[in-house]
XYZ file of C-alpha atoms in Angstrom:
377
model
C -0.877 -13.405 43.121
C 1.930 -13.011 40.683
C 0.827 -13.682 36.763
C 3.387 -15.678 34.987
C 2.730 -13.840 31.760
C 0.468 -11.138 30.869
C -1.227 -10.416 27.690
C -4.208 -7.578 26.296
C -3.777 -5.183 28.892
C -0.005 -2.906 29.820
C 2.227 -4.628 31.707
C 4.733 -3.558 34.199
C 7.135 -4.610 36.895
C 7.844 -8.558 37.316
C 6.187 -8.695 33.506
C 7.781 -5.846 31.719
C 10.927 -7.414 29.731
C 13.743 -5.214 28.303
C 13.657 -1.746 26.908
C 16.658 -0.565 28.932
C 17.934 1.918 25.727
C 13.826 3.126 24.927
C 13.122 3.785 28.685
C 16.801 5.833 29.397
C 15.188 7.970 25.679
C 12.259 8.643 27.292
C 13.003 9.197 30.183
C 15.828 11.937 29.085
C 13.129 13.604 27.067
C 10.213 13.544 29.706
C 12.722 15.440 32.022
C 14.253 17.286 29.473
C 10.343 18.880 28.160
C 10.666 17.233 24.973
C 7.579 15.847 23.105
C 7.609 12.506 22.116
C 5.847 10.799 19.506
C 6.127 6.878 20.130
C 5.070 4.894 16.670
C 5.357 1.275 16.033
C 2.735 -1.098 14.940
C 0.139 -2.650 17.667
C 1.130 -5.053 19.887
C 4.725 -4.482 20.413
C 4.046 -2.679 23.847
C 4.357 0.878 23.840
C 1.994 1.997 26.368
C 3.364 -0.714 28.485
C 6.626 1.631 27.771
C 5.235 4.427 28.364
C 3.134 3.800 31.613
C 6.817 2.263 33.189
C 8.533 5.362 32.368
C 5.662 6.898 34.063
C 5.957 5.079 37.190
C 9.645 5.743 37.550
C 9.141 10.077 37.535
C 7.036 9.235 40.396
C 9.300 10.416 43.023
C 10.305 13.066 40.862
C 8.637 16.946 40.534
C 7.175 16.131 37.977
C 3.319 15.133 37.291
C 2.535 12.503 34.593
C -0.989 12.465 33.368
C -2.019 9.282 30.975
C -5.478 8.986 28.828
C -6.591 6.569 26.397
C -8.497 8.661 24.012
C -9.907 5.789 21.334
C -13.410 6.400 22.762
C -13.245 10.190 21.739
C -14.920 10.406 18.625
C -15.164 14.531 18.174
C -13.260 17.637 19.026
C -14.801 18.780 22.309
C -15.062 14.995 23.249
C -11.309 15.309 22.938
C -11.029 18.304 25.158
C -13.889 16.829 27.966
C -11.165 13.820 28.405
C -8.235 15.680 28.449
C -9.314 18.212 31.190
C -10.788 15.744 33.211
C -7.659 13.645 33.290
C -5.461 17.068 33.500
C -7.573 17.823 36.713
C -7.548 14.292 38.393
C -3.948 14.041 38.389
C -3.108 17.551 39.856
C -5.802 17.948 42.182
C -3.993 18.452 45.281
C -6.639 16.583 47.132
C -9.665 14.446 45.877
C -12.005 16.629 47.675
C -10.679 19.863 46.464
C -11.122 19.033 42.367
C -13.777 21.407 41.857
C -12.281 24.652 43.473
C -9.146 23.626 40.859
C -11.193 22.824 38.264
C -13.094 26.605 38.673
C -9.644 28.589 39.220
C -8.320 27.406 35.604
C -12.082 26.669 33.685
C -14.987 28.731 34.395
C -18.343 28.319 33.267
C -18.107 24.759 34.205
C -21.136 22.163 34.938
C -19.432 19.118 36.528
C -20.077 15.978 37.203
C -18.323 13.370 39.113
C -19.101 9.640 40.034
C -17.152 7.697 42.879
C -17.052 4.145 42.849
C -17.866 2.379 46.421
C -14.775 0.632 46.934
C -12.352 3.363 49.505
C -8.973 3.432 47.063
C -10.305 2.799 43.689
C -10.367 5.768 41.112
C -13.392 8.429 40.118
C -14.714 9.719 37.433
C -15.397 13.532 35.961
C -17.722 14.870 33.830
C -17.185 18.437 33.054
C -19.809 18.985 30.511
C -17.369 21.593 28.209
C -19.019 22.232 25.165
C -18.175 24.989 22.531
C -20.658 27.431 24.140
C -18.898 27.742 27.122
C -14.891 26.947 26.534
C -13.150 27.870 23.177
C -10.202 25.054 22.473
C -7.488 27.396 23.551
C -8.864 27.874 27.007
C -8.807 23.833 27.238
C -5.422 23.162 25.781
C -3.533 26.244 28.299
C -5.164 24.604 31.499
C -2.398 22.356 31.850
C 0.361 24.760 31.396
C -1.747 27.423 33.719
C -1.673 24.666 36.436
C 2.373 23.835 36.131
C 3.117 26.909 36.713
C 0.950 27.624 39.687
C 2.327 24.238 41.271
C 6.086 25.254 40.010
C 6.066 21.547 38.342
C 6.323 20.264 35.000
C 3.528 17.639 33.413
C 4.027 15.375 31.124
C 0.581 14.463 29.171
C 0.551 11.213 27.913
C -2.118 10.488 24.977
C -2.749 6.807 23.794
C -4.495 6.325 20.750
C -3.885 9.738 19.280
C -4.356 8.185 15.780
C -8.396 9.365 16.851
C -7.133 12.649 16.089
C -6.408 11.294 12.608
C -10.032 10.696 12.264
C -12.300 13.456 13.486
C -13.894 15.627 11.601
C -12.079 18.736 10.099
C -8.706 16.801 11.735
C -6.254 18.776 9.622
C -7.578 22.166 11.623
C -7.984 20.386 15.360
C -4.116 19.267 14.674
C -3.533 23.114 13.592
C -5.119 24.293 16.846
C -3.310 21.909 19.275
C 0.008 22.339 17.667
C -0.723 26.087 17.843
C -0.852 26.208 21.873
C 1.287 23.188 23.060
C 4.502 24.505 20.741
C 4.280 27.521 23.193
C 3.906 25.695 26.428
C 7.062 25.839 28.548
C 5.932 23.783 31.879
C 4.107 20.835 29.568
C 5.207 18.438 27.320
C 3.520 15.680 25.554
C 3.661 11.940 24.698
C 1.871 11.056 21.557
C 1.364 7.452 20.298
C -0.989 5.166 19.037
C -1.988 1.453 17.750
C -2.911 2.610 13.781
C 0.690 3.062 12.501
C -0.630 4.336 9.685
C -2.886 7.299 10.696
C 0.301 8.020 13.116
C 2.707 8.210 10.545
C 0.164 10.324 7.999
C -0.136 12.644 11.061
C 3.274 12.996 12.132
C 5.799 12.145 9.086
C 4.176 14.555 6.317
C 5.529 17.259 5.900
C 2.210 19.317 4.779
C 0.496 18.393 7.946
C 0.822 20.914 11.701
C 2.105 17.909 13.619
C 5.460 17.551 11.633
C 8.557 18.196 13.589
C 6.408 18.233 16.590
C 8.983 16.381 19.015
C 11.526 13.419 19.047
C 10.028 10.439 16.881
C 11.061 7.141 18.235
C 9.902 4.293 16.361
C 9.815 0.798 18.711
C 11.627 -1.848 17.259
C 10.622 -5.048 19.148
C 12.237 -6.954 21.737
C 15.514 -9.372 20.889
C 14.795 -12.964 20.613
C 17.481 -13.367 23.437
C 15.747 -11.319 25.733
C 12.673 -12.811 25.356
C 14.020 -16.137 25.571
C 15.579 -15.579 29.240
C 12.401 -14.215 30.155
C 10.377 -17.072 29.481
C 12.296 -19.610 30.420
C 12.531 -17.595 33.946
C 8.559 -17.020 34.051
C 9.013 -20.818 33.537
C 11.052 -21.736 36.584
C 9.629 -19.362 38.740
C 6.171 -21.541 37.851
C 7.840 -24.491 39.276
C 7.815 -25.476 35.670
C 10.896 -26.027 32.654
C 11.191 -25.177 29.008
C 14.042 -25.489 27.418
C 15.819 -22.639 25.229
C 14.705 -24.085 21.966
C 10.984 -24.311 22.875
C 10.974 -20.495 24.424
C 12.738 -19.721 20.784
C 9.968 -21.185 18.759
C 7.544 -19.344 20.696
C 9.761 -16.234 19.618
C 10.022 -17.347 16.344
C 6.439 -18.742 15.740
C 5.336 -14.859 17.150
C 7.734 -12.889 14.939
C 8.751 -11.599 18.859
C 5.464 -9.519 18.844
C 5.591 -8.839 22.330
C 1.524 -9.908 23.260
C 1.520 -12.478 21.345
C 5.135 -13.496 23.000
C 3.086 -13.240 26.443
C 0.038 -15.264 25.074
C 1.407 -17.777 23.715
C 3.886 -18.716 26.728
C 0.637 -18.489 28.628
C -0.967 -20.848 26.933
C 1.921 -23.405 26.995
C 2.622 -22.856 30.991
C -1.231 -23.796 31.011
C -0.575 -26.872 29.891
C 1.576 -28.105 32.187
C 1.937 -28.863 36.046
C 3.698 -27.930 38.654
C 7.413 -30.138 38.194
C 6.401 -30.841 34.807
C 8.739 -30.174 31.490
C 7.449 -28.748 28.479
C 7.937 -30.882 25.134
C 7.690 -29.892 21.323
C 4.250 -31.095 21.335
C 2.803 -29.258 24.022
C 4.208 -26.008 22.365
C 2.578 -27.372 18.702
C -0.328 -27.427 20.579
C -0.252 -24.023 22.023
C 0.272 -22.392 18.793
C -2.785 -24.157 16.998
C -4.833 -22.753 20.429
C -3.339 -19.671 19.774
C -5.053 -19.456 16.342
C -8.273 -20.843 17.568
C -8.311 -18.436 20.118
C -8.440 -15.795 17.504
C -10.161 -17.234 15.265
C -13.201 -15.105 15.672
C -11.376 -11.748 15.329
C -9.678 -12.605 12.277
C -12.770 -13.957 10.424
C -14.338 -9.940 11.740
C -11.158 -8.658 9.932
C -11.564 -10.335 6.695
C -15.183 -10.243 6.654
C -15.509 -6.625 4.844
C -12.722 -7.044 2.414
C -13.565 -7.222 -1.447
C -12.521 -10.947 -3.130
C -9.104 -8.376 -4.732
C -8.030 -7.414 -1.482
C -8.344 -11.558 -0.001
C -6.761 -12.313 -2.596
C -3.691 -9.454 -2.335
C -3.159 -10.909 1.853
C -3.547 -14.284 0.014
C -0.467 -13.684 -2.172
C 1.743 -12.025 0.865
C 0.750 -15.194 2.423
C 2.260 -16.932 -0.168
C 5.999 -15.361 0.336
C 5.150 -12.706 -2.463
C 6.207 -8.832 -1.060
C 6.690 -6.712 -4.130
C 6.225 -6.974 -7.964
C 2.533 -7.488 -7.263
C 1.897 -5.564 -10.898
C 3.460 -8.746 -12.994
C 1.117 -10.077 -15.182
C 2.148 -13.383 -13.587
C 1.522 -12.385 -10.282
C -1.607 -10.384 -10.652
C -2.957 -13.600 -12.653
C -1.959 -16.457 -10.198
C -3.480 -14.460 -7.259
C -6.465 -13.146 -9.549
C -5.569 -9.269 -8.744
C -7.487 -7.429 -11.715
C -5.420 -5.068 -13.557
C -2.513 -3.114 -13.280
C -3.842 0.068 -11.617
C -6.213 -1.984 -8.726
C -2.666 -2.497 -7.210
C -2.266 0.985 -5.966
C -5.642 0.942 -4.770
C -5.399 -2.591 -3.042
C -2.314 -1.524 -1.331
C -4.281 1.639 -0.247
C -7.276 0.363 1.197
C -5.086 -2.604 3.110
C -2.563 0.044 4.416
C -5.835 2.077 5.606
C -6.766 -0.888 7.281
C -3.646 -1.511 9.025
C -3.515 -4.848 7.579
C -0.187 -4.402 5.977
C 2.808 -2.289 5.812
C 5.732 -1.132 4.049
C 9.242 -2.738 4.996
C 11.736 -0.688 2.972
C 10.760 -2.267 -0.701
C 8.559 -5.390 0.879
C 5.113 -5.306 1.558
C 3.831 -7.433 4.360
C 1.673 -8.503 6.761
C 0.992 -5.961 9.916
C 0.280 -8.791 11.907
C 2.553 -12.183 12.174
C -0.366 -14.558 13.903
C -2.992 -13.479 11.507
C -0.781 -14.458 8.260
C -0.282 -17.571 9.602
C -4.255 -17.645 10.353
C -4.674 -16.859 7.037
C -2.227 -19.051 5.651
C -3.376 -21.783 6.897
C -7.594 -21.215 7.032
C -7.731 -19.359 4.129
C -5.352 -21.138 1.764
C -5.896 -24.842 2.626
């Protein structure tokens, strides 16, 4: 069954809009063995990106391996998910993992689970601790297996922010950037939903991950695009919107593409088959859309001090800079002159907000207008 429009999870084919300029970029570089580093805040769909490119070097000689490493919350746990994944996708055969696995780690104590169903995907556990493996015999497996093969990979790692956060990061980034700057047969993909953590990682200049590759920063989708989209998603529903209603839904989004997807999804919901959508049905879909996140934006504002409410309160309002005036820092009830610094750090740290050139806003569109309206009524 085809989904009219898909939201929280990567999208692809009948559902993946646009891109045409970011896909030909990575594509180039993925052939070309250039490392990428894809940044942009969350929800604007890079690993949808990313996982599309992927599918289209599939005919190609070259092997694309993809892993979500948010769940990794050391070093070695790190290194346990990347071999794993490394091994899974260049196993000649399922059945002949292991003797891989052996030729290019030794020492290992393996474990792997099957699920019952005949075409579905398995799981390894290679149990590689510090005892057995140092880093650098980890990070060259990949490159030892290209060139056994005679292909290139391309590893693909989502949520590399995690990095960012382990223990002793500054050295792990040292290490990796130490052994993949030497690999010839392997490049890498690096991107992640914290834009923050990314850019600390990759954009200063004091830190082993600067200059690593080609930085493309996603920009999102054109209001145009999307609007031709939805209104197609519409008709192929057996259902109409008109321009201006698949425009509001752009506009009342900012174009963040999930949101973009969630919010269409909630007005198509509303309708039935031969049915046209009016204004109120898509007034309606954007208070649901609100509700519907209701509880994760009270879990976002929940730990914040009454200063830093009150700083999202006055971005809410339309203020974006000058947040040290005496006027400003007393109508929003900011404390003094130097909590502003530290307000702006602890929000950026959050991922809250971020700088636009001389603004500072909101990260995410649908929670100021959450907050906006709960918050400030």
């Amino acid at each position: 069954m085809c989904k009219r429009f898909v939201y929280g999870v990567a999208v692809s084919d009948y559902n993946f809009i646009g891109r045409e300029q970011e896909t030909k970029r990575l594509l180039d570089n993925f052939r070309g063995g250039i490392n990428v580093i894809l940044m942009s805040p969350r929800r604007l769909g890079k690993t949808s990106l990313v996982k599309h490119v992927c599918n289209k070097l599939d005919e190609e000689d070259i092997i694309t391996v993809y892993l979500d490493i948010f769940g990794c919350k050391s070093e070695y746990d790190f290194y346990n998910k990347l071999a794993a994944e490394v091994l899974k996708l260049t196993a000649s055969k399922r059945e002949l993992w292991l003797e891989e696995a052996k030729e290019f780690l030794y020492r290992l104590t393996p474990k792997i689970s099957f699920s019952p169903e005949p075409n579905s995907d398995f799981a390894i556990s290679l149990g590689i601790t510090p005892k057995t493996h140092t880093p650098e015999e980890v990070l060259g497996m990949a490159e030892k297996i290209a060139i056994k093969k005679g292909k290139r990979i391309v590893i693909c790692i989502d949520e590399f922010q995690q990095i960012g956060e382990m223990a002793n990061s500054k050295q792990i980034q040292a290490r990796l950037r130490t052994v993949w700057q030497h690999q010839k047969q392997v490049s890498y993909c690096l991107f992640g939903s914290k834009h923050h953590l990314m850019s600390a990682i990759f954009l200063h200049r004091s830190m082993p991950f600067f200059q690593f590759g080609d930085i493309i920063s996603l920009d999102k989708i054109a209001t145009a695009d999307w609007v031709e989209y939805i209104v197609s998603h519409f008709a192929d529903g057996k259902r109409t919107i008109n321009r201006a209603l698949a425009e509001d839904i752009c506009n009342f989004t900012e174009n963040y593409s999930a949101y973009v997807q969630q919010l269409s999804w909630l007005v198509f919901t509303q309708k039935e088959e031969g049915e046209t959508v009016t204004e109120e049905d898509v007034k309606q879909a954007m208070n649901d859309l609100l509700a519907t996140n209701d509880i994760l934006f009270m879990q976002m504002i929940e730990p914040l001090s009454e200063y830093q409410l009150n700083f999202l309160r006055a971005i809410a309002s339309g203020v974006t800079k000058d947040f040290g005036l005496s006027e400003v820092r007393e109508e929003y009830k900011l404390g003094s002159y130097s909590n502003i610094n530290r307000l702006k750090t602890a929000l950026l740290e959050r991922d809250l907000i971020e700088k636009r050139g001389a603004e500072t806003v909101m990260t995410d569109p649908v929670f100021a207008k959450w907050l906006k309206r709960k918050i400030m009524l």
